[in-house]
């Protein structure tokens, strides 16, 4: 899309944001990163000296901070959230404030500021538990949790705002579970967890195993977000897009991880699970309408993680910053069950 120069990234110091911000700079954008820095500001150290980057520490619930961050921006890529179901369940009031109310504020301020494009990062968890062979964007959403319900409500708000305001293009993106290495590492996501346990303990514990879980390499999801700024408005305005690549069962992922280690090094133990989520998302629409195709496999993510672990990139495995729920509890958010 022509005319998009300055981009606000909310959650710019998060797991995906820490990879997205440098990627946007690499293709010539000016970037404003707005983040609470709950998980550290140092994740952007590699690009912090770039004069095209403005790093703001603040909360998207703060209207004055939102206006300051939005000033002069042509586009918003909204990542900031109480991220994933377990984190959101710690404090449902906070989750609603951050994941719903604050996003409506962002959308309204974006319209007022003359922002041309608002890219809302939703989640494939909005589909809930499905029996369809392929979950497509036209299916009814069946959110099961406060996290996914907020995501659904925000999608509707973005879509309705986009319809109501000419020149404001709103897009909802529903990524699969992201995996792979990031400067703001998370070790509480399926592929990352299994690879960590294989590397550290030589044992992978699989909860359930038959559930289908769609995944996507962090480099691919970042590429989709960068590209979304240039997708034709007449094609994407008000639309939702799945962004996935490989749909595997948890057991298949575990076997894939084990195969990247020497024979006999890693065992797999199966135990029961109370998490019923299982779905197989289709990414045919995003391929057909805008030509986006992922280029990295889950094996690439496992190899990237293993290489990072081998090099000592993780020093303190018990640092709560690698685990969202643990870190939020350490900050006094919510109470353990």
mmCIF file of C-alpha atoms in Angstrom:
data_model
loop_
_atom_site.group_PDB
_atom_site.id
_atom_site.type_symbol
_atom_site.label_atom_id
_atom_site.label_comp_id
_atom_site.label_asym_id
_atom_site.label_seq_id
_atom_site.Cartn_x
_atom_site.Cartn_y
_atom_site.Cartn_z
ATOM 1 C CA UNK A 1 0.000 0.000 0.000
ATOM 2 C CA UNK A 2 1.530 3.273 -1.068
ATOM 3 C CA UNK A 3 1.870 6.004 1.508
ATOM 4 C CA UNK A 4 2.589 3.794 4.530
ATOM 5 C CA UNK A 5 5.837 4.974 6.039
ATOM 6 C CA UNK A 6 5.466 5.142 9.823
ATOM 7 C CA UNK A 7 4.093 2.060 11.610
ATOM 8 C CA UNK A 8 3.006 1.686 15.220
ATOM 9 C CA UNK A 9 3.644 -1.794 16.608
ATOM 10 C CA UNK A 10 1.895 -2.441 19.900
ATOM 11 C CA UNK A 11 3.679 -5.176 21.796
ATOM 12 C CA UNK A 12 6.868 -4.380 19.912
ATOM 13 C CA UNK A 13 9.027 -5.972 22.617
ATOM 14 C CA UNK A 14 7.013 -9.198 22.685
ATOM 15 C CA UNK A 15 7.820 -12.624 21.274
ATOM 16 C CA UNK A 16 6.699 -11.753 17.741
ATOM 17 C CA UNK A 17 7.226 -8.005 18.060
ATOM 18 C CA UNK A 18 10.944 -8.416 18.770
ATOM 19 C CA UNK A 19 11.296 -10.040 15.332
ATOM 20 C CA UNK A 20 8.728 -7.857 13.547
ATOM 21 C CA UNK A 21 10.223 -4.475 14.509
ATOM 22 C CA UNK A 22 13.640 -5.215 12.919
ATOM 23 C CA UNK A 23 11.886 -6.690 9.865
ATOM 24 C CA UNK A 24 9.889 -3.496 9.331
ATOM 25 C CA UNK A 25 13.053 -1.414 9.661
ATOM 26 C CA UNK A 26 14.786 -3.686 7.158
ATOM 27 C CA UNK A 27 12.225 -2.860 4.465
ATOM 28 C CA UNK A 28 12.449 0.876 5.101
ATOM 29 C CA UNK A 29 9.640 1.726 7.508
ATOM 30 C CA UNK A 30 9.829 4.083 10.437
ATOM 31 C CA UNK A 31 8.611 2.229 13.520
ATOM 32 C CA UNK A 32 7.121 3.158 16.878
ATOM 33 C CA UNK A 33 7.216 0.314 19.395
ATOM 34 C CA UNK A 34 4.762 0.640 22.288
ATOM 35 C CA UNK A 35 5.175 -1.949 25.020
ATOM 36 C CA UNK A 36 4.936 -2.213 28.805
ATOM 37 C CA UNK A 37 8.300 -4.046 28.778
ATOM 38 C CA UNK A 38 7.045 -6.565 31.309
ATOM 39 C CA UNK A 39 9.441 -9.040 29.731
ATOM 40 C CA UNK A 40 12.343 -6.637 29.267
ATOM 41 C CA UNK A 41 13.325 -3.769 26.997
ATOM 42 C CA UNK A 42 16.676 -5.300 26.028
ATOM 43 C CA UNK A 43 15.095 -7.543 23.379
ATOM 44 C CA UNK A 44 15.277 -4.607 20.942
ATOM 45 C CA UNK A 45 18.908 -3.741 21.733
ATOM 46 C CA UNK A 46 20.060 -4.848 18.273
ATOM 47 C CA UNK A 47 18.050 -2.058 16.623
ATOM 48 C CA UNK A 48 17.660 0.429 19.487
ATOM 49 C CA UNK A 49 20.208 2.780 17.908
ATOM 50 C CA UNK A 50 18.301 3.052 14.621
ATOM 51 C CA UNK A 51 17.110 6.648 14.248
ATOM 52 C CA UNK A 52 13.961 5.422 12.485
ATOM 53 C CA UNK A 53 12.854 3.553 15.627
ATOM 54 C CA UNK A 54 11.060 5.152 18.552
ATOM 55 C CA UNK A 55 10.740 2.931 21.621
ATOM 56 C CA UNK A 56 7.965 3.906 24.033
ATOM 57 C CA UNK A 57 7.305 2.271 27.381
ATOM 58 C CA UNK A 58 3.618 2.452 28.119
ATOM 59 C CA UNK A 59 0.260 0.727 28.397
ATOM 60 C CA UNK A 60 -2.320 0.559 25.609
ATOM 61 C CA UNK A 61 -4.970 1.220 28.282
ATOM 62 C CA UNK A 62 -3.558 4.750 28.663
ATOM 63 C CA UNK A 63 -5.319 7.088 26.170
ATOM 64 C CA UNK A 64 -2.595 9.767 26.356
ATOM 65 C CA UNK A 65 0.144 7.225 25.657
ATOM 66 C CA UNK A 66 -1.854 5.760 22.775
ATOM 67 C CA UNK A 67 -2.291 9.202 21.210
ATOM 68 C CA UNK A 68 1.412 9.941 21.616
ATOM 69 C CA UNK A 69 2.383 6.655 19.985
ATOM 70 C CA UNK A 70 -0.160 7.029 17.183
ATOM 71 C CA UNK A 71 0.853 10.553 16.175
ATOM 72 C CA UNK A 72 2.113 10.645 12.596
ATOM 73 C CA UNK A 73 1.605 6.919 12.008
ATOM 74 C CA UNK A 74 0.147 5.633 8.766
ATOM 75 C CA UNK A 75 -0.503 2.078 9.986
ATOM 76 C CA UNK A 76 -0.875 0.030 13.153
ATOM 77 C CA UNK A 77 0.072 -3.597 13.662
ATOM 78 C CA UNK A 78 -1.595 -4.554 16.918
ATOM 79 C CA UNK A 79 0.147 -7.361 18.805
ATOM 80 C CA UNK A 80 -0.065 -6.271 22.463
ATOM 81 C CA UNK A 81 -2.204 -8.598 24.583
ATOM 82 C CA UNK A 82 -2.477 -10.748 27.629
ATOM 83 C CA UNK A 83 -1.379 -13.580 25.435
ATOM 84 C CA UNK A 84 -2.854 -17.103 25.400
ATOM 85 C CA UNK A 85 -5.550 -18.823 27.443
ATOM 86 C CA UNK A 86 -3.618 -19.647 30.640
ATOM 87 C CA UNK A 87 -2.316 -16.072 30.949
ATOM 88 C CA UNK A 88 -5.731 -14.584 30.267
ATOM 89 C CA UNK A 89 -7.377 -16.813 32.863
ATOM 90 C CA UNK A 90 -5.187 -15.382 35.659
ATOM 91 C CA UNK A 91 -7.169 -12.146 35.783
ATOM 92 C CA UNK A 92 -10.249 -11.935 33.575
ATOM 93 C CA UNK A 93 -10.866 -8.276 34.440
ATOM 94 C CA UNK A 94 -7.358 -7.318 33.324
ATOM 95 C CA UNK A 95 -7.714 -9.482 30.221
ATOM 96 C CA UNK A 96 -10.903 -7.688 29.185
ATOM 97 C CA UNK A 97 -9.308 -4.286 29.842
ATOM 98 C CA UNK A 98 -6.232 -5.087 27.723
ATOM 99 C CA UNK A 99 -7.546 -7.486 25.093
ATOM 100 C CA UNK A 100 -10.885 -5.796 24.395
ATOM 101 C CA UNK A 101 -11.450 -2.329 25.864
ATOM 102 C CA UNK A 102 -7.962 -1.030 25.085
ATOM 103 C CA UNK A 103 -8.086 -2.352 21.528
ATOM 104 C CA UNK A 104 -11.336 -0.507 20.890
ATOM 105 C CA UNK A 105 -9.543 2.610 22.141
ATOM 106 C CA UNK A 106 -6.674 1.904 19.734
ATOM 107 C CA UNK A 107 -9.050 1.516 16.806
ATOM 108 C CA UNK A 108 -10.905 4.732 17.654
ATOM 109 C CA UNK A 109 -7.671 6.687 18.066
ATOM 110 C CA UNK A 110 -6.371 5.255 14.795
ATOM 111 C CA UNK A 111 -9.447 6.568 12.978
ATOM 112 C CA UNK A 112 -9.076 9.982 14.639
ATOM 113 C CA UNK A 113 -5.376 10.118 13.759
ATOM 114 C CA UNK A 114 -5.995 9.369 10.087
ATOM 115 C CA UNK A 115 -4.326 5.951 10.162
ATOM 116 C CA UNK A 116 -4.807 4.225 6.817
ATOM 117 C CA UNK A 117 -4.437 0.598 7.837
ATOM 118 C CA UNK A 118 -5.090 -1.282 11.078
ATOM 119 C CA UNK A 119 -3.775 -4.843 11.177
ATOM 120 C CA UNK A 120 -5.340 -6.637 14.122
ATOM 121 C CA UNK A 121 -3.577 -9.804 15.219
ATOM 122 C CA UNK A 122 -6.262 -12.194 16.365
ATOM 123 C CA UNK A 123 -5.838 -15.942 16.914
ATOM 124 C CA UNK A 124 -6.865 -19.257 15.401
ATOM 125 C CA UNK A 125 -8.143 -20.160 18.882
ATOM 126 C CA UNK A 126 -11.375 -18.320 17.972
ATOM 127 C CA UNK A 127 -12.462 -21.527 16.217
ATOM 128 C CA UNK A 128 -12.547 -23.602 19.416
ATOM 129 C CA UNK A 129 -12.856 -27.388 19.046
ATOM 130 C CA UNK A 130 -13.844 -28.327 15.496
ATOM 131 C CA UNK A 131 -14.652 -31.519 13.628
ATOM 132 C CA UNK A 132 -14.413 -30.014 10.124
ATOM 133 C CA UNK A 133 -11.544 -31.373 8.055
ATOM 134 C CA UNK A 134 -10.399 -27.835 7.266
ATOM 135 C CA UNK A 135 -11.310 -24.802 9.348
ATOM 136 C CA UNK A 136 -11.931 -21.878 7.015
ATOM 137 C CA UNK A 137 -12.628 -18.213 7.696
ATOM 138 C CA UNK A 138 -16.311 -18.437 6.809
ATOM 139 C CA UNK A 139 -17.149 -20.844 9.647
ATOM 140 C CA UNK A 140 -18.955 -19.667 12.754
ATOM 141 C CA UNK A 141 -16.519 -18.744 15.529
ATOM 142 C CA UNK A 142 -16.819 -20.838 18.699
ATOM 143 C CA UNK A 143 -14.579 -19.214 21.331
ATOM 144 C CA UNK A 144 -14.158 -21.278 24.501
ATOM 145 C CA UNK A 145 -12.229 -18.891 26.751
ATOM 146 C CA UNK A 146 -12.049 -15.253 27.857
ATOM 147 C CA UNK A 147 -8.973 -14.894 25.624
ATOM 148 C CA UNK A 148 -10.697 -16.120 22.468
ATOM 149 C CA UNK A 149 -13.959 -14.314 23.250
ATOM 150 C CA UNK A 150 -12.093 -11.012 23.458
ATOM 151 C CA UNK A 151 -10.376 -11.799 20.166
ATOM 152 C CA UNK A 152 -13.774 -12.409 18.523
ATOM 153 C CA UNK A 153 -15.242 -9.174 19.867
ATOM 154 C CA UNK A 154 -12.242 -7.149 18.684
ATOM 155 C CA UNK A 155 -12.462 -8.676 15.221
ATOM 156 C CA UNK A 156 -16.079 -7.541 14.975
ATOM 157 C CA UNK A 157 -15.160 -4.034 16.145
ATOM 158 C CA UNK A 158 -12.371 -3.752 13.589
ATOM 159 C CA UNK A 159 -14.654 -5.008 10.836
ATOM 160 C CA UNK A 160 -17.507 -2.634 11.696
ATOM 161 C CA UNK A 161 -15.156 0.344 12.060
ATOM 162 C CA UNK A 162 -13.635 -0.454 8.692
ATOM 163 C CA UNK A 163 -17.096 -0.455 7.104
ATOM 164 C CA UNK A 164 -18.036 2.823 8.764
ATOM 165 C CA UNK A 165 -14.956 4.870 7.826
ATOM 166 C CA UNK A 166 -13.827 5.348 4.255
ATOM 167 C CA UNK A 167 -10.050 5.290 3.925
ATOM 168 C CA UNK A 168 -9.590 3.189 7.080
ATOM 169 C CA UNK A 169 -8.669 -0.376 6.160
ATOM 170 C CA UNK A 170 -9.058 -2.926 8.946
ATOM 171 C CA UNK A 171 -7.721 -6.473 8.626
ATOM 172 C CA UNK A 172 -8.049 -9.376 11.083
ATOM 173 C CA UNK A 173 -5.282 -11.983 10.964
ATOM 174 C CA UNK A 174 -5.666 -15.345 12.719
ATOM 175 C CA UNK A 175 -2.228 -16.912 13.102
ATOM 176 C CA UNK A 176 -1.616 -20.480 14.101
ATOM 177 C CA UNK A 177 0.583 -21.089 17.146
ATOM 178 C CA UNK A 178 3.900 -19.401 16.461
ATOM 179 C CA UNK A 179 7.171 -21.257 16.980
ATOM 180 C CA UNK A 180 10.889 -20.639 16.637
ATOM 181 C CA UNK A 181 13.585 -18.419 18.086
ATOM 182 C CA UNK A 182 13.073 -14.797 19.141
ATOM 183 C CA UNK A 183 15.149 -12.340 21.193
ATOM 184 C CA UNK A 184 12.117 -12.264 23.534
ATOM 185 C CA UNK A 185 12.003 -16.012 23.812
ATOM 186 C CA UNK A 186 8.963 -17.964 24.934
ATOM 187 C CA UNK A 187 9.398 -21.494 26.193
ATOM 188 C CA UNK A 188 5.681 -22.065 26.817
ATOM 189 C CA UNK A 189 4.531 -22.715 23.227
ATOM 190 C CA UNK A 190 4.071 -26.227 21.839
ATOM 191 C CA UNK A 191 7.038 -26.625 19.478
ATOM 192 C CA UNK A 192 9.306 -24.531 21.697
ATOM 193 C CA UNK A 193 8.354 -26.507 24.827
ATOM 194 C CA UNK A 194 8.957 -29.884 23.206
ATOM 195 C CA UNK A 195 12.312 -28.810 21.769
ATOM 196 C CA UNK A 196 13.415 -27.372 25.112
ATOM 197 C CA UNK A 197 12.566 -30.577 26.958
ATOM 198 C CA UNK A 198 14.313 -32.701 24.361
ATOM 199 C CA UNK A 199 17.442 -30.540 24.630
ATOM 200 C CA UNK A 200 17.480 -30.165 28.421
ATOM 201 C CA UNK A 201 16.130 -33.470 29.681
ATOM 202 C CA UNK A 202 16.261 -35.966 26.845
ATOM 203 C CA UNK A 203 12.567 -36.605 27.529
ATOM 204 C CA UNK A 204 9.487 -35.134 25.853
ATOM 205 C CA UNK A 205 6.220 -35.276 27.794
ATOM 206 C CA UNK A 206 3.189 -35.233 25.516
ATOM 207 C CA UNK A 207 -0.171 -34.297 27.016
ATOM 208 C CA UNK A 208 -2.787 -36.206 25.058
ATOM 209 C CA UNK A 209 -1.132 -36.363 21.664
ATOM 210 C CA UNK A 210 -4.037 -36.789 19.267
ATOM 211 C CA UNK A 211 -5.026 -33.101 19.234
ATOM 212 C CA UNK A 212 -4.314 -31.307 15.985
ATOM 213 C CA UNK A 213 -2.457 -28.044 16.513
ATOM 214 C CA UNK A 214 -1.661 -25.695 13.637
ATOM 215 C CA UNK A 215 1.738 -24.008 13.829
ATOM 216 C CA UNK A 216 3.712 -21.436 11.876
ATOM 217 C CA UNK A 217 7.358 -20.390 11.945
ATOM 218 C CA UNK A 218 7.935 -16.966 13.477
ATOM 219 C CA UNK A 219 9.764 -15.771 10.355
ATOM 220 C CA UNK A 220 6.707 -16.551 8.221
ATOM 221 C CA UNK A 221 4.162 -14.896 10.479
ATOM 222 C CA UNK A 222 6.368 -11.791 10.622
ATOM 223 C CA UNK A 223 6.629 -11.779 6.830
ATOM 224 C CA UNK A 224 2.833 -11.940 6.592
ATOM 225 C CA UNK A 225 2.480 -8.960 8.928
ATOM 226 C CA UNK A 226 5.000 -6.926 6.921
ATOM 227 C CA UNK A 227 3.294 -7.835 3.651
ATOM 228 C CA UNK A 228 -0.145 -7.000 5.055
ATOM 229 C CA UNK A 229 0.737 -3.310 4.911
ATOM 230 C CA UNK A 230 0.830 -3.567 1.129
ATOM 231 C CA UNK A 231 -2.076 -5.870 0.356
ATOM 232 C CA UNK A 232 -4.708 -4.250 -1.942
ATOM 233 C CA UNK A 233 -7.340 -2.441 0.128
ATOM 234 C CA UNK A 234 -10.164 -3.569 -2.134
ATOM 235 C CA UNK A 235 -9.210 -7.205 -1.471
ATOM 236 C CA UNK A 236 -8.515 -7.196 2.281
ATOM 237 C CA UNK A 237 -10.647 -4.413 3.797
ATOM 238 C CA UNK A 238 -12.740 -5.908 6.609
ATOM 239 C CA UNK A 239 -11.532 -9.432 5.889
ATOM 240 C CA UNK A 240 -10.170 -12.141 8.190
ATOM 241 C CA UNK A 241 -7.325 -14.434 7.166
ATOM 242 C CA UNK A 242 -5.943 -17.606 8.688
ATOM 243 C CA UNK A 243 -2.144 -17.740 8.707
ATOM 244 C CA UNK A 244 -0.856 -21.251 9.158
ATOM 245 C CA UNK A 245 1.367 -23.764 7.499
ATOM 246 C CA UNK A 246 1.647 -27.216 8.991
ATOM 247 C CA UNK A 247 -1.198 -28.903 10.857
ATOM 248 C CA UNK A 248 0.093 -31.805 12.940
ATOM 249 C CA UNK A 249 -1.004 -33.689 16.021
ATOM 250 C CA UNK A 250 0.959 -32.997 19.178
ATOM 251 C CA UNK A 251 2.421 -36.510 18.944
ATOM 252 C CA UNK A 252 3.571 -35.901 15.361
ATOM 253 C CA UNK A 253 5.300 -32.714 16.501
ATOM 254 C CA UNK A 254 7.007 -34.613 19.317
ATOM 255 C CA UNK A 255 8.242 -37.251 16.875
ATOM 256 C CA UNK A 256 9.517 -34.505 14.585
ATOM 257 C CA UNK A 257 11.435 -32.884 17.440
ATOM 258 C CA UNK A 258 12.924 -36.218 18.513
ATOM 259 C CA UNK A 259 14.122 -36.910 14.970
ATOM 260 C CA UNK A 260 16.331 -33.781 15.097
ATOM 261 C CA UNK A 261 18.382 -35.314 17.903
ATOM 262 C CA UNK A 262 20.721 -38.317 17.760
ATOM 263 C CA UNK A 263 19.078 -41.749 17.849
ATOM 264 C CA UNK A 264 18.239 -42.826 21.356
ATOM 265 C CA UNK A 265 18.857 -39.393 22.886
ATOM 266 C CA UNK A 266 15.228 -38.467 23.440
ATOM 267 C CA UNK A 267 12.306 -40.458 24.859
ATOM 268 C CA UNK A 268 8.613 -39.586 24.570
ATOM 269 C CA UNK A 269 6.242 -40.032 27.524
ATOM 270 C CA UNK A 270 2.491 -39.680 26.986
ATOM 271 C CA UNK A 271 0.130 -38.482 29.710
ATOM 272 C CA UNK A 272 -3.490 -37.300 29.936
ATOM 273 C CA UNK A 273 -4.603 -33.756 29.120
ATOM 274 C CA UNK A 274 -7.600 -31.584 30.039
ATOM 275 C CA UNK A 275 -7.067 -29.302 27.017
ATOM 276 C CA UNK A 276 -9.482 -30.464 24.281
ATOM 277 C CA UNK A 277 -8.599 -27.862 21.635
ATOM 278 C CA UNK A 278 -8.098 -29.492 18.263
ATOM 279 C CA UNK A 279 -8.423 -27.903 14.857
ATOM 280 C CA UNK A 280 -6.947 -28.033 11.364
ATOM 281 C CA UNK A 281 -6.927 -24.551 9.861
ATOM 282 C CA UNK A 282 -6.939 -23.856 6.153
ATOM 283 C CA UNK A 283 -4.757 -21.056 4.796
ATOM 284 C CA UNK A 284 -6.097 -21.329 1.246
ATOM 285 C CA UNK A 285 -7.789 -17.917 1.367
ATOM 286 C CA UNK A 286 -4.644 -15.908 2.139
ATOM 287 C CA UNK A 287 -2.793 -17.775 -0.596
ATOM 288 C CA UNK A 288 -5.540 -17.255 -3.159
ATOM 289 C CA UNK A 289 -6.355 -13.602 -2.475
ATOM 290 C CA UNK A 290 -2.976 -12.053 -1.668
ATOM 291 C CA UNK A 291 -0.466 -14.738 -2.650
ATOM 292 C CA UNK A 292 1.059 -15.301 0.785
ATOM 293 C CA UNK A 293 2.869 -18.631 1.146
ATOM 294 C CA UNK A 294 4.931 -19.678 4.209
ATOM 295 C CA UNK A 295 8.492 -20.727 3.421
ATOM 296 C CA UNK A 296 9.697 -22.220 6.711
ATOM 297 C CA UNK A 297 8.823 -25.600 8.205
ATOM 298 C CA UNK A 298 8.403 -26.755 11.783
ATOM 299 C CA UNK A 299 11.674 -28.629 11.372
ATOM 300 C CA UNK A 300 13.320 -25.297 10.576
ATOM 301 C CA UNK A 301 11.936 -23.922 13.846
ATOM 302 C CA UNK A 302 13.205 -26.923 15.812
ATOM 303 C CA UNK A 303 16.645 -26.607 14.216
ATOM 304 C CA UNK A 304 16.753 -22.858 14.920
ATOM 305 C CA UNK A 305 15.850 -23.484 18.553
ATOM 306 C CA UNK A 306 18.352 -26.310 18.941
ATOM 307 C CA UNK A 307 21.087 -24.149 17.413
ATOM 308 C CA UNK A 308 20.255 -21.306 19.815
ATOM 309 C CA UNK A 309 20.236 -23.650 22.804
ATOM 310 C CA UNK A 310 23.556 -25.168 21.693
ATOM 311 C CA UNK A 311 25.107 -21.694 21.506
ATOM 312 C CA UNK A 312 24.066 -20.809 25.062
ATOM 313 C CA UNK A 313 21.461 -18.216 24.091
ATOM 314 C CA UNK A 314 19.386 -19.335 27.076
ATOM 315 C CA UNK A 315 21.411 -19.012 30.255
ATOM 316 C CA UNK A 316 18.828 -19.318 33.018
ATOM 317 C CA UNK A 317 16.152 -21.801 32.003
ATOM 318 C CA UNK A 318 14.078 -20.935 35.070
ATOM 319 C CA UNK A 319 13.913 -17.198 34.328
ATOM 320 C CA UNK A 320 10.187 -16.443 34.537
ATOM 321 C CA UNK A 321 10.393 -14.132 31.505
ATOM 322 C CA UNK A 322 10.403 -17.222 29.268
ATOM 323 C CA UNK A 323 7.050 -18.359 30.667
ATOM 324 C CA UNK A 324 4.117 -15.948 30.478
ATOM 325 C CA UNK A 325 2.017 -17.323 33.345
ATOM 326 C CA UNK A 326 4.966 -17.642 35.729
ATOM 327 C CA UNK A 327 6.133 -14.138 34.918
ATOM 328 C CA UNK A 328 2.712 -12.580 35.316
ATOM 329 C CA UNK A 329 2.395 -14.249 38.718
ATOM 330 C CA UNK A 330 5.832 -12.899 39.644
ATOM 331 C CA UNK A 331 4.499 -9.429 38.793
ATOM 332 C CA UNK A 332 1.511 -9.955 41.063
ATOM 333 C CA UNK A 333 -1.041 -10.563 38.310
ATOM 334 C CA UNK A 334 -3.597 -13.205 39.292
ATOM 335 C CA UNK A 335 -3.195 -16.014 41.766
ATOM 336 C CA UNK A 336 -2.120 -19.611 41.187
ATOM 337 C CA UNK A 337 -4.900 -22.226 41.364
#
